[in-house]
XYZ file of C-alpha atoms in Angstrom:
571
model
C -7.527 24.457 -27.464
C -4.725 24.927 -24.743
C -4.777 22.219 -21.887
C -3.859 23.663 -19.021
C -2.136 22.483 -15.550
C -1.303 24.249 -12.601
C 0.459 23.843 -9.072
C 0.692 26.845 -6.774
C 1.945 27.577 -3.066
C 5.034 26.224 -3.148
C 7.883 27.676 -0.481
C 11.372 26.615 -0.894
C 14.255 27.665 1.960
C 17.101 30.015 1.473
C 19.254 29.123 -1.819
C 21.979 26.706 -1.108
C 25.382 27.126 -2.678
C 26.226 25.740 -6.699
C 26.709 21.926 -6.833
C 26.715 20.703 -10.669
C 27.530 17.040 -10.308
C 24.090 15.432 -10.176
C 24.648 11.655 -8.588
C 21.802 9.005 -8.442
C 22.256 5.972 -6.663
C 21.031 2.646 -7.664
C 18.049 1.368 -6.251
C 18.269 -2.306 -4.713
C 14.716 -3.010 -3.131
C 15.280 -6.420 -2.115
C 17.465 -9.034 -3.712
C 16.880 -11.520 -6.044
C 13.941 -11.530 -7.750
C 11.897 -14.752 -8.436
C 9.716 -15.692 -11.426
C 6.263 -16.662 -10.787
C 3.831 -18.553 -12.802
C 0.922 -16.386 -14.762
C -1.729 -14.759 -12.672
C -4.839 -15.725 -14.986
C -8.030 -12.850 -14.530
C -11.118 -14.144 -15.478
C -14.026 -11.647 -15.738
C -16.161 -14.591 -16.512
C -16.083 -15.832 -13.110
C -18.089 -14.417 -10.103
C -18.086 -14.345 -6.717
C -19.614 -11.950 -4.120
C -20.558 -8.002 -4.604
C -18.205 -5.652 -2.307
C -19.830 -3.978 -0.154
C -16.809 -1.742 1.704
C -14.587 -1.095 3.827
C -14.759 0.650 6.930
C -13.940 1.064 10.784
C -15.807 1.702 14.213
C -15.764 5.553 15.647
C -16.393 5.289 19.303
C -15.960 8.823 20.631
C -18.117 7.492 23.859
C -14.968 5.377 24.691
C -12.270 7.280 23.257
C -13.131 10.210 24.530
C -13.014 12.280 21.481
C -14.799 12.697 17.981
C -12.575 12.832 14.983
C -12.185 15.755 13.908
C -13.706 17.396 10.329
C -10.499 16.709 8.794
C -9.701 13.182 9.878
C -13.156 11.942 8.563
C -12.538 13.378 5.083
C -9.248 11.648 5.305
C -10.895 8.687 6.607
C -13.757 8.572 3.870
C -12.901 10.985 1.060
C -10.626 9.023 -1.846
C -8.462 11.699 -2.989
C -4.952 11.877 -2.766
C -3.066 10.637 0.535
C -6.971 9.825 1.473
C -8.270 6.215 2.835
C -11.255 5.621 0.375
C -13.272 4.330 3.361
C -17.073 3.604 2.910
C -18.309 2.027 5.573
C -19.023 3.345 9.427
C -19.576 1.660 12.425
C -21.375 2.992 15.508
C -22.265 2.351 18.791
C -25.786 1.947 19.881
C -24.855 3.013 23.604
C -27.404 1.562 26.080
C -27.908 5.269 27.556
C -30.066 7.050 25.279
C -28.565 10.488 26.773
C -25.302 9.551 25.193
C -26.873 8.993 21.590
C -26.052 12.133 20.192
C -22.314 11.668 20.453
C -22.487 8.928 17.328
C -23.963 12.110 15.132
C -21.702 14.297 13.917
C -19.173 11.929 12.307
C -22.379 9.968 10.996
C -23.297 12.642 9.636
C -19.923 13.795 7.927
C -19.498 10.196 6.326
C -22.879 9.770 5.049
C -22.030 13.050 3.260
C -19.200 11.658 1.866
C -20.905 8.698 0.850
C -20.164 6.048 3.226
C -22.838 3.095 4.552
C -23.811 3.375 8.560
C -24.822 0.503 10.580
C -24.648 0.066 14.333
C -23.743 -2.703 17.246
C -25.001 -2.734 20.707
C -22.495 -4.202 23.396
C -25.376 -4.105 26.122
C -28.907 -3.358 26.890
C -30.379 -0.812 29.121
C -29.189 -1.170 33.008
C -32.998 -2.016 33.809
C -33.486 -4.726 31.316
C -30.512 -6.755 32.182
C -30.527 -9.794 34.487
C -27.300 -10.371 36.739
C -28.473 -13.528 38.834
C -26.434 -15.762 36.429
C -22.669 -13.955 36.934
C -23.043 -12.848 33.700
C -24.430 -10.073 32.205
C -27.778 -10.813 30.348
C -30.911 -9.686 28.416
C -34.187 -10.813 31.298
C -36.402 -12.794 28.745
C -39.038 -10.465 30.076
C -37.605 -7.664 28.757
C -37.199 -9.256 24.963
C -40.009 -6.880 23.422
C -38.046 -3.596 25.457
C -34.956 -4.284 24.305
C -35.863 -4.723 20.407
C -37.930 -1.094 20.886
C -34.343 0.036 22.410
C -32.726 -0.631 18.912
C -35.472 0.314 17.188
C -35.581 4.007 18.937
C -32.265 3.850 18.387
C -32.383 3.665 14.048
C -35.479 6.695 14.374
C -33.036 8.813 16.424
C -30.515 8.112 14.346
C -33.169 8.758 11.229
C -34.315 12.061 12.598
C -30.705 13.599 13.022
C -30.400 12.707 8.842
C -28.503 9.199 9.662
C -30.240 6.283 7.724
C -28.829 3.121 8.943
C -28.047 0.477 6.489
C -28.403 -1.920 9.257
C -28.022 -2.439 13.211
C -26.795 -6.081 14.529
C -28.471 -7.769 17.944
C -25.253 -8.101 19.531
C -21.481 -7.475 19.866
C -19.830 -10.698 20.406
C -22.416 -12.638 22.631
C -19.469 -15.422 22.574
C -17.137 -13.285 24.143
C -19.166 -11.212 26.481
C -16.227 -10.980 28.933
C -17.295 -7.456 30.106
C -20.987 -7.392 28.043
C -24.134 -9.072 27.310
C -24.080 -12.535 26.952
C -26.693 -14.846 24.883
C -26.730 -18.399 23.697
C -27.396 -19.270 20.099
C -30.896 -20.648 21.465
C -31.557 -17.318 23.498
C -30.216 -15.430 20.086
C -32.442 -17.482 17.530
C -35.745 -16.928 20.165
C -34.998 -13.403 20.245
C -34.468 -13.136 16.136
C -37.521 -15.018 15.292
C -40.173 -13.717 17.398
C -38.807 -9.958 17.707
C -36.717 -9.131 14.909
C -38.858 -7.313 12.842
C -39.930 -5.173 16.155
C -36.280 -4.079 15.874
C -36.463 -2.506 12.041
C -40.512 -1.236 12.288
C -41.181 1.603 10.315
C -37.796 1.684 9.104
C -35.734 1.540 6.112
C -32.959 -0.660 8.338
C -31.945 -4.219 8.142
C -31.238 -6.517 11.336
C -28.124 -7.576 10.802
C -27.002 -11.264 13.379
C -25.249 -11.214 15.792
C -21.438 -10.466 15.166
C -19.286 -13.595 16.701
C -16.035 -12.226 18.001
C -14.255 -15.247 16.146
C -16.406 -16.502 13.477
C -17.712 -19.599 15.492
C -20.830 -21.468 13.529
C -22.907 -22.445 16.209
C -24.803 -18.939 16.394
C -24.834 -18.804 12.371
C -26.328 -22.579 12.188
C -28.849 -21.900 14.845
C -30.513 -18.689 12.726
C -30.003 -20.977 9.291
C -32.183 -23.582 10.780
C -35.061 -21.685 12.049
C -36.846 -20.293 9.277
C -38.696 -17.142 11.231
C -35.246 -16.091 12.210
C -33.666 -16.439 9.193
C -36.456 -14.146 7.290
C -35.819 -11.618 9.848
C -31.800 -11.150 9.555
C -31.518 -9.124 6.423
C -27.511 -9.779 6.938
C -24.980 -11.514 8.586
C -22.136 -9.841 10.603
C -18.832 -11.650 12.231
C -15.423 -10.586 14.043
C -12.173 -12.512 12.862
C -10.378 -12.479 16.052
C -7.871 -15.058 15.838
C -9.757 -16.575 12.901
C -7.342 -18.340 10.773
C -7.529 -18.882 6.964
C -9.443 -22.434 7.265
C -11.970 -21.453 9.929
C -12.938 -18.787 7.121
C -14.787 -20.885 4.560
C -18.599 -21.470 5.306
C -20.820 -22.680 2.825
C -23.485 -22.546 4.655
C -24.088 -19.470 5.293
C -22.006 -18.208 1.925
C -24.888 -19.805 -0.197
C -27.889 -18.442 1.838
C -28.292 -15.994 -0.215
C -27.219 -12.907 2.148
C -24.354 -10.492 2.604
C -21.813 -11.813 5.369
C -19.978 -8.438 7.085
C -16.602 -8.650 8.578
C -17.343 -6.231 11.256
C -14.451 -5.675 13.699
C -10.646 -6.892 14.037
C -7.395 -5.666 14.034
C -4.422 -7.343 13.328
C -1.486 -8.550 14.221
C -2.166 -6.976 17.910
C -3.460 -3.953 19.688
C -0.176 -2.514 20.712
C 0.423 0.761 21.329
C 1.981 2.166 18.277
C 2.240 -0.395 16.404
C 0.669 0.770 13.768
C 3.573 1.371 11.394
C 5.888 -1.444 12.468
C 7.091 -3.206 8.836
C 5.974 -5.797 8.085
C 3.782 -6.675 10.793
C 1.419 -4.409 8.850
C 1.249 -6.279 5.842
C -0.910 -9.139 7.941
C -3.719 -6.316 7.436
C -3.769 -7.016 3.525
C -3.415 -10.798 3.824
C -6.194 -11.017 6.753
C -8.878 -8.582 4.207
C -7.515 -11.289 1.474
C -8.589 -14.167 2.765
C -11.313 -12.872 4.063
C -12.617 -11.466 0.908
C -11.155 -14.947 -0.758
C -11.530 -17.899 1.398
C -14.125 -16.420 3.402
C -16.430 -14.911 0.605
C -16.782 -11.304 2.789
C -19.229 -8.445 1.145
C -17.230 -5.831 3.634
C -14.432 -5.685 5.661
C -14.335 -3.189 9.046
C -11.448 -2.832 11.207
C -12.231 -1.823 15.057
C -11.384 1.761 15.715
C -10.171 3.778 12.980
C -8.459 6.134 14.699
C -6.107 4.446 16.988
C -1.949 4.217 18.005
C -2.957 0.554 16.374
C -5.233 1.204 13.489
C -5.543 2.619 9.988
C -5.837 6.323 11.244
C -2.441 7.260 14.031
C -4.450 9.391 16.974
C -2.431 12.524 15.328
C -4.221 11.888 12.507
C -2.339 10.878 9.552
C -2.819 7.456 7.508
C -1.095 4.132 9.316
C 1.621 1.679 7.536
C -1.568 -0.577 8.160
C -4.039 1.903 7.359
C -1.988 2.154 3.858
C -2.440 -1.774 3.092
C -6.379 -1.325 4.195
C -6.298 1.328 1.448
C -4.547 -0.631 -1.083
C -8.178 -2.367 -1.078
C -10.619 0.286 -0.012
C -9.196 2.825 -2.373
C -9.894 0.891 -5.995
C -12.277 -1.805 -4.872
C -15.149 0.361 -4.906
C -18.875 -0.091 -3.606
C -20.436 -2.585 -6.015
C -17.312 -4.135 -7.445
C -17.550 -8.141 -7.644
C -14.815 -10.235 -7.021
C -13.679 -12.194 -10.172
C -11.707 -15.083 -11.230
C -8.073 -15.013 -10.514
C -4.755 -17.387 -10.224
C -4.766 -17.166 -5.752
C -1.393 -18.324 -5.180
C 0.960 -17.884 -8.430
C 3.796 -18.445 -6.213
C 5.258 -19.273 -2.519
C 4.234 -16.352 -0.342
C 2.063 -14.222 -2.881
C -1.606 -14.042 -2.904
C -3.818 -12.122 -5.838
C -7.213 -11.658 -5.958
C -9.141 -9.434 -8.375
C -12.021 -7.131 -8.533
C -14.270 -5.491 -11.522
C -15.873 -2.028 -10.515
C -19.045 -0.577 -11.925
C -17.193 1.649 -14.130
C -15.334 -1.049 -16.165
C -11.894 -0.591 -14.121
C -10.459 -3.813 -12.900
C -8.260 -4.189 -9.361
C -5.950 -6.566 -9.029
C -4.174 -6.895 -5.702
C -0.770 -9.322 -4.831
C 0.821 -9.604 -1.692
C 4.216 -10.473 -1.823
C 5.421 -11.738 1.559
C 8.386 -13.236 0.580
C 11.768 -11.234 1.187
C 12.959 -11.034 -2.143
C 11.089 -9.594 -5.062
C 8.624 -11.705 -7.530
C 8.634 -11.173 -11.108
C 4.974 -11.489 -11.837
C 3.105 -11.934 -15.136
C -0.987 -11.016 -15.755
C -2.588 -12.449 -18.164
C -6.565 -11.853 -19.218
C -7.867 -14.996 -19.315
C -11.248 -13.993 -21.046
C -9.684 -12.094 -23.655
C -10.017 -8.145 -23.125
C -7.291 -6.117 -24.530
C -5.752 -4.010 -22.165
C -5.584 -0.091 -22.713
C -3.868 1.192 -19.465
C -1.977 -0.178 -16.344
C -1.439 1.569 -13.331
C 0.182 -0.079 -10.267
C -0.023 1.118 -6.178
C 2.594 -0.078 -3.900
C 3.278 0.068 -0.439
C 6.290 -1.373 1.060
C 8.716 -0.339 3.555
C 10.054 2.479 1.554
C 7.041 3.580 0.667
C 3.037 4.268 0.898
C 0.529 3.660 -2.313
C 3.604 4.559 -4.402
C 2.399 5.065 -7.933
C 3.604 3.305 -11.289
C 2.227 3.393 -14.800
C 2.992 -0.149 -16.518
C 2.796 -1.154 -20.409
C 0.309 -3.633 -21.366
C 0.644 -5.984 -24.201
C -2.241 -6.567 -25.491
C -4.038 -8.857 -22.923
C -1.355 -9.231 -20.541
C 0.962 -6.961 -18.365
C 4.396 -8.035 -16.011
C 5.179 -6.519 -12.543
C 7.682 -6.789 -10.110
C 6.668 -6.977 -6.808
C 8.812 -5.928 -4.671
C 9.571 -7.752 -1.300
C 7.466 -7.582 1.540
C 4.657 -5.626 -0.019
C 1.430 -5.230 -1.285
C 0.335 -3.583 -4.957
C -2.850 -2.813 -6.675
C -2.962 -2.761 -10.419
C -6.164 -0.694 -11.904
C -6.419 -2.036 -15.597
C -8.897 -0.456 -18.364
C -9.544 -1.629 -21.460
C -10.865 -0.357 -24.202
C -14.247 1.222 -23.142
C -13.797 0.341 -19.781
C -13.087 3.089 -17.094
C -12.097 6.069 -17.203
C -8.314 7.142 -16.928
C -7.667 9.047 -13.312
C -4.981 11.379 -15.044
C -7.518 12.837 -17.854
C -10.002 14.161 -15.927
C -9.793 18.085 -15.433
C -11.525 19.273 -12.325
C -14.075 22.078 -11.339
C -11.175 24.761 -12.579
C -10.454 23.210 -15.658
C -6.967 21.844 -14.083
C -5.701 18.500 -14.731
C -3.945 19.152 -11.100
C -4.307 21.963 -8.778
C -2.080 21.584 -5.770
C -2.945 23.908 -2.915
C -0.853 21.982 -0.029
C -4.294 22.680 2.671
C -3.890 19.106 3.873
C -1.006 16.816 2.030
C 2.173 17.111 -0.157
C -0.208 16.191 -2.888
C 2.464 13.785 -3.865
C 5.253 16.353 -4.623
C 8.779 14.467 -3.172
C 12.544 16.022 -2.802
C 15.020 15.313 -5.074
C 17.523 14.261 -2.457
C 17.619 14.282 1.090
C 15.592 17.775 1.653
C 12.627 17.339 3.702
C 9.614 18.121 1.853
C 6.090 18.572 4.444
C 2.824 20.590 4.269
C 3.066 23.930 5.804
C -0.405 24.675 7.246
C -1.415 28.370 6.644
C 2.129 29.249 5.280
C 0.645 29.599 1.749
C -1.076 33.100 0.376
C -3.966 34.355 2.233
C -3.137 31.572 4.919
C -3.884 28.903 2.992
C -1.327 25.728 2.783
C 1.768 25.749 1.439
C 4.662 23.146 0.689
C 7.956 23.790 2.615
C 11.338 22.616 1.365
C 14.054 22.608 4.275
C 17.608 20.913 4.273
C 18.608 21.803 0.795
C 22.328 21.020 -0.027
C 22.409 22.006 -3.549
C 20.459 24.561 -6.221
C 18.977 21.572 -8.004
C 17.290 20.548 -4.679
C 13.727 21.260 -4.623
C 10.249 19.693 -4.606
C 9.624 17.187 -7.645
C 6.051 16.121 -8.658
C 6.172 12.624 -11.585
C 3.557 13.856 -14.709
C 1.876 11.208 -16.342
C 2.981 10.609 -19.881
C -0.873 9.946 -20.571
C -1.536 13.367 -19.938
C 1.068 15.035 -20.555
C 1.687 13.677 -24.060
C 5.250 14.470 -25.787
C 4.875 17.254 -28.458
C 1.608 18.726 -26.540
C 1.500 22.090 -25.359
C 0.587 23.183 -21.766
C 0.053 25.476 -19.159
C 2.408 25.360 -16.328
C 2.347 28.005 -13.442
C 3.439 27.783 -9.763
C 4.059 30.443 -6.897
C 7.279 30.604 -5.023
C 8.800 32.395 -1.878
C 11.203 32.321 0.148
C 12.453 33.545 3.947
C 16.210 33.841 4.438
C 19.301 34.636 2.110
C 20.244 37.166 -0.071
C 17.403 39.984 -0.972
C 16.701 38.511 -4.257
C 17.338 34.946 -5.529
C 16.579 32.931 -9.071
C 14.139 30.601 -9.195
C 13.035 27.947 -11.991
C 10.624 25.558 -12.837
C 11.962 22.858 -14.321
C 11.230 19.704 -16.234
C 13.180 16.420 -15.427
C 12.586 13.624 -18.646
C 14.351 11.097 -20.253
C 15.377 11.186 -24.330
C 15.194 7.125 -24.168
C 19.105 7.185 -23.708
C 19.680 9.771 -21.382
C 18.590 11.945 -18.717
C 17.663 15.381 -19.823
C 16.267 18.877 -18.366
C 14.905 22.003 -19.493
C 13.595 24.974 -18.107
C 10.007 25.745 -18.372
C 9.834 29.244 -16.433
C 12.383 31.461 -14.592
C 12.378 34.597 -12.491
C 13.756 36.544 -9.703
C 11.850 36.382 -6.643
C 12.363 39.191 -3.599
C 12.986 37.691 -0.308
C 9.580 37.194 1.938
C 7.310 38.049 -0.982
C 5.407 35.703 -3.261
C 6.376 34.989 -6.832
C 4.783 33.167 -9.853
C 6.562 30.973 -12.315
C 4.562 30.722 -15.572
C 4.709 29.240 -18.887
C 1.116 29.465 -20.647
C 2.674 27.732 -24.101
C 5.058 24.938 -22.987
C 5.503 22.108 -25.647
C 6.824 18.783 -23.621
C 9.871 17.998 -25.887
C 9.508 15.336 -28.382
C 10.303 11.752 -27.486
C 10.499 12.616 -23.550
C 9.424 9.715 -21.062
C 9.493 9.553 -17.286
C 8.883 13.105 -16.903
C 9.418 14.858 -13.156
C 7.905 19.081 -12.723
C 10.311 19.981 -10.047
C 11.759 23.820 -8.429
C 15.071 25.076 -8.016
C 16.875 27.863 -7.464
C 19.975 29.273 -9.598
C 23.346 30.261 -7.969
């Protein structure tokens, strides 16, 4: 049975002159390394069931949606993707307005994701402004909770089912909304709560604190009625700090605590991919999943100069160390046992997903590296390792470690943040294995990312929207210096097994230079002692018109590790 594997709509720029001296720098990525002491996982130990991870889409402040595109980026989980499952929206208190939380609902719940909803303020005729602040008339109580409640059936009737809708957006803050006291909040709760959810399939989630304070939260513990009625509790971390996190209390109640809205460090424009700054995103979901026992974690908008999603569109530094969570701790996972703080500056915690797979996350904040060593502390044998890093050279950069037996070592580099997906035997299912629809273990069409293809040097390698064959995408190749310069994709070994025999194809073109030029496809691998390369599939393409490269019988040579697919041209 042949396997095959295929890439296609690949364009390369004009052939650059001969250069046969190939010259590869070594890497320094951060000084001296220290040695840690053993990060011990524990399946045996439990904590709380994850939820998600999500953000707040607020087109009636913005001023625009997202776009189609942007919320598949935002909540698909493929490649260069966020893995977000979780949507926030905004119960405006003008009904007319409604519809503009619908079409993005929509999109994520067809992609999977969980919808709940805040209001900030009640309708302009139920509030009462004698008091200088804004605020709910008690006489209006029973209106207000039908407000919400119209609210989940519109939302219901346009095919959004809400997993839950909160009673208020920070009534602690209330600078420029409604205001309540945890008295007024607890009243409200107990003797109209369930008026808010009739005839629905939605919970009532509390009210969501802007900083986690615990009078509100003790209030609703200690009346009964109320605390039937709230089906979950939500809170903001806004300049919440690690020991204001931890709260028994309410951890041991027995009900999912939400982390709905933050952003941090700041709100500056921009500042979204300032290093490291961004790295305070993966510590802050850290201890809030850790110290602060968190079923979900939300950031405030999603698509923001300051937030996970740049306005243009593409992924954040900060949206990248969200994802280093949201990506491979999966609906349903439960946090599990696992050494916190193996060393100054580096925080682990670990996760075990429905399908067997276990994430382990460290955050190295230190400014050297950390040599770090995993050990299984309940015993399972490890079968595969696979490590996701981002850093300041780089975003969810992929590694495949070796495992030894029950234990694995990493080094984590400085400044960063890496997740480790481990399998064992039986459990999960290995990423690089599965073919999909086409019978492909990867088909790289270039519609809406580089699909992790890289240059080999300094080229500039970027998606070429509707460049590709019948104006589909295409990957562009510009600055080359050298024929060996080209776009580079790393196989896995897993897959692509030494000694097996594959498919290999990819289509080629190119714009300016001579009327016909040589092209290859080319195979980059290492012998165990040295560097080696070999030529899968040549040809002559003519200038402006597509080619293929194709090799239907390719055996990966014997021994070969560390392999790299990459293009070039010939002289």
């Amino acid at each position: 049975m042949k396997i095959s594997s295929t890439f296609k709509r690949f364009t390369s720029a004009a052939a650059a002159a001969a250069l046969f001296v190939m010259s590869f720098p070594a890497m320094n990525n951060g000084g001296t390394a220290q040695a840690a002491s053993a990060v011990s996982i524990d399946t045996a130990t439990t904590y709380q069931t994850i939820k998600g991870f999500g953000g707040i889409n607020l087109p009636e402040w913005a001023g625009s949606d997202m776009t189609s595109s942007q919320v598949k980026k935002a909540f698909g989980n493929g490649d260069d993707e966020l893995g977000l499952t979780i949507l926030r929206t905004y119960v405006s208190d003008n009904r007319n307005d409604w519809s503009k939380a619908v079409p993005t609902a929509k999109a994520a719940t067809a992609l999977g994701a969980t919808i709940f909803a805040s209001p900030w303020n009640p309708p302009t005729d139920m509030r009462d402004n004698s008091t200088g602040k804004r605020k709910l008339a008690k006489s209006s109580y029973g209106a207000y909770a039908k407000h919400l409640n119209d609210y989940i059936k519109y939302m219901d009737s346009e095919g959004v089912t809400l997993y839950s809708v909160s009673v208020q957006n920070e009534p602690d803050y209330a600078d420029e909304w409604t205001a309540w006291s945890p008295s007024e909040l607890t009243d409200f709760i107990a003797n109209y709560g369930k008026t808010v959810t009739e005839g629905t399939n939605t919970m009532l989630m509390s009210p969501e604190s802007f900083q986690y304070r615990k009078d509100i939260y003790n209030s609703i513990l200690q009346n009964s009625k109320a605390f039937e009625n709230v089906g979950i509790f939500g809170t903001h971390f806004y300049g919440t700090q690690r020991s204001q996190m931890d709260f028994p209390a309410l951890e041991n109640c027995g009900k999912d605590i939400w982390m709905t809205e933050v952003y941090v460090p700041n709100s500056t424009a921009n500042s979204a991919d300032v290093w490291p700054d961004a790295l305070d995103v993966s510590e802050n979901i850290h201890n809030g999943l850790v110290v602060g026992n968190m079923n979900a974690y939300v950031w405030w908008y999603i698509r923001r100069s300051y937030g996970p999603m740049k306005e243009n569109g593409q992924i954040s530094k900060r949206g990248y160390c969200m994802a280093q969570y949201s990506k491979w701790v999966r609906p349903g996972a439960v946090r599990i046992g696992a050494t916190e703080q193996p060393n100054s500056n580096v925080l682990v915690s670990a996760y075990k997903n429905t399908d067997g797979t276990i994430a382990v996350v460290a955050i190295n904040k230190n400014k050297s590296n950390v040599n770090q060593e995993f050990q299984m502390g309940s015993g399972e044998t490890l079968t595969y390792v696979d490590s996701y890093t981002t850093s300041a050279s780089g975003n969810l950069k992929k590694n495949e470690l070796s495992a030894s037996g029950t234990s694995f070592s990493a080094t984590l580099p400085s400044e960063s943040v890496t997740t480790f997906v481990l399998s064992g035997e039986g459990g999960g299912q290995d990423p690089s294995k599965v073919l999909d629809d086409d019978g492909y273990f990867f088909h790289d069409t270039f519609d809406s990312s580089t699909n992790s293809w890289t240059g080999r040097a300094s080229e500039t390698v970027e998606t070429a929207s509707g460049k590709g064959m019948d104006d589909t995408g295409a990957l562009s190749v510009s600055g080359r210096t050298a024929t060996w310069h080209g776009a580079a994709k790393s196989l896995s070994p897993r897959t692509f097994a030494a000694g097996s025999e594959f498919s290999f194809a990819a289509k080629v073109k190119y714009d300016s230079g001579p009327a016909e030029q040589g092209f290859q496809l080319s195979l980059q691998y290492s012998d165990g002692t040295d560097t080696k390369y070999a030529q899968i599939a040549a040809g002559k393409a003519v200038k402006g018109e597509w080619m293929q490269l194709a090799n239907t019988n390719y055996t990966i040579p014997a021994g070969a590790t560390d392999l790299k697919l990459y293009v070039e041209t010939d002289e």
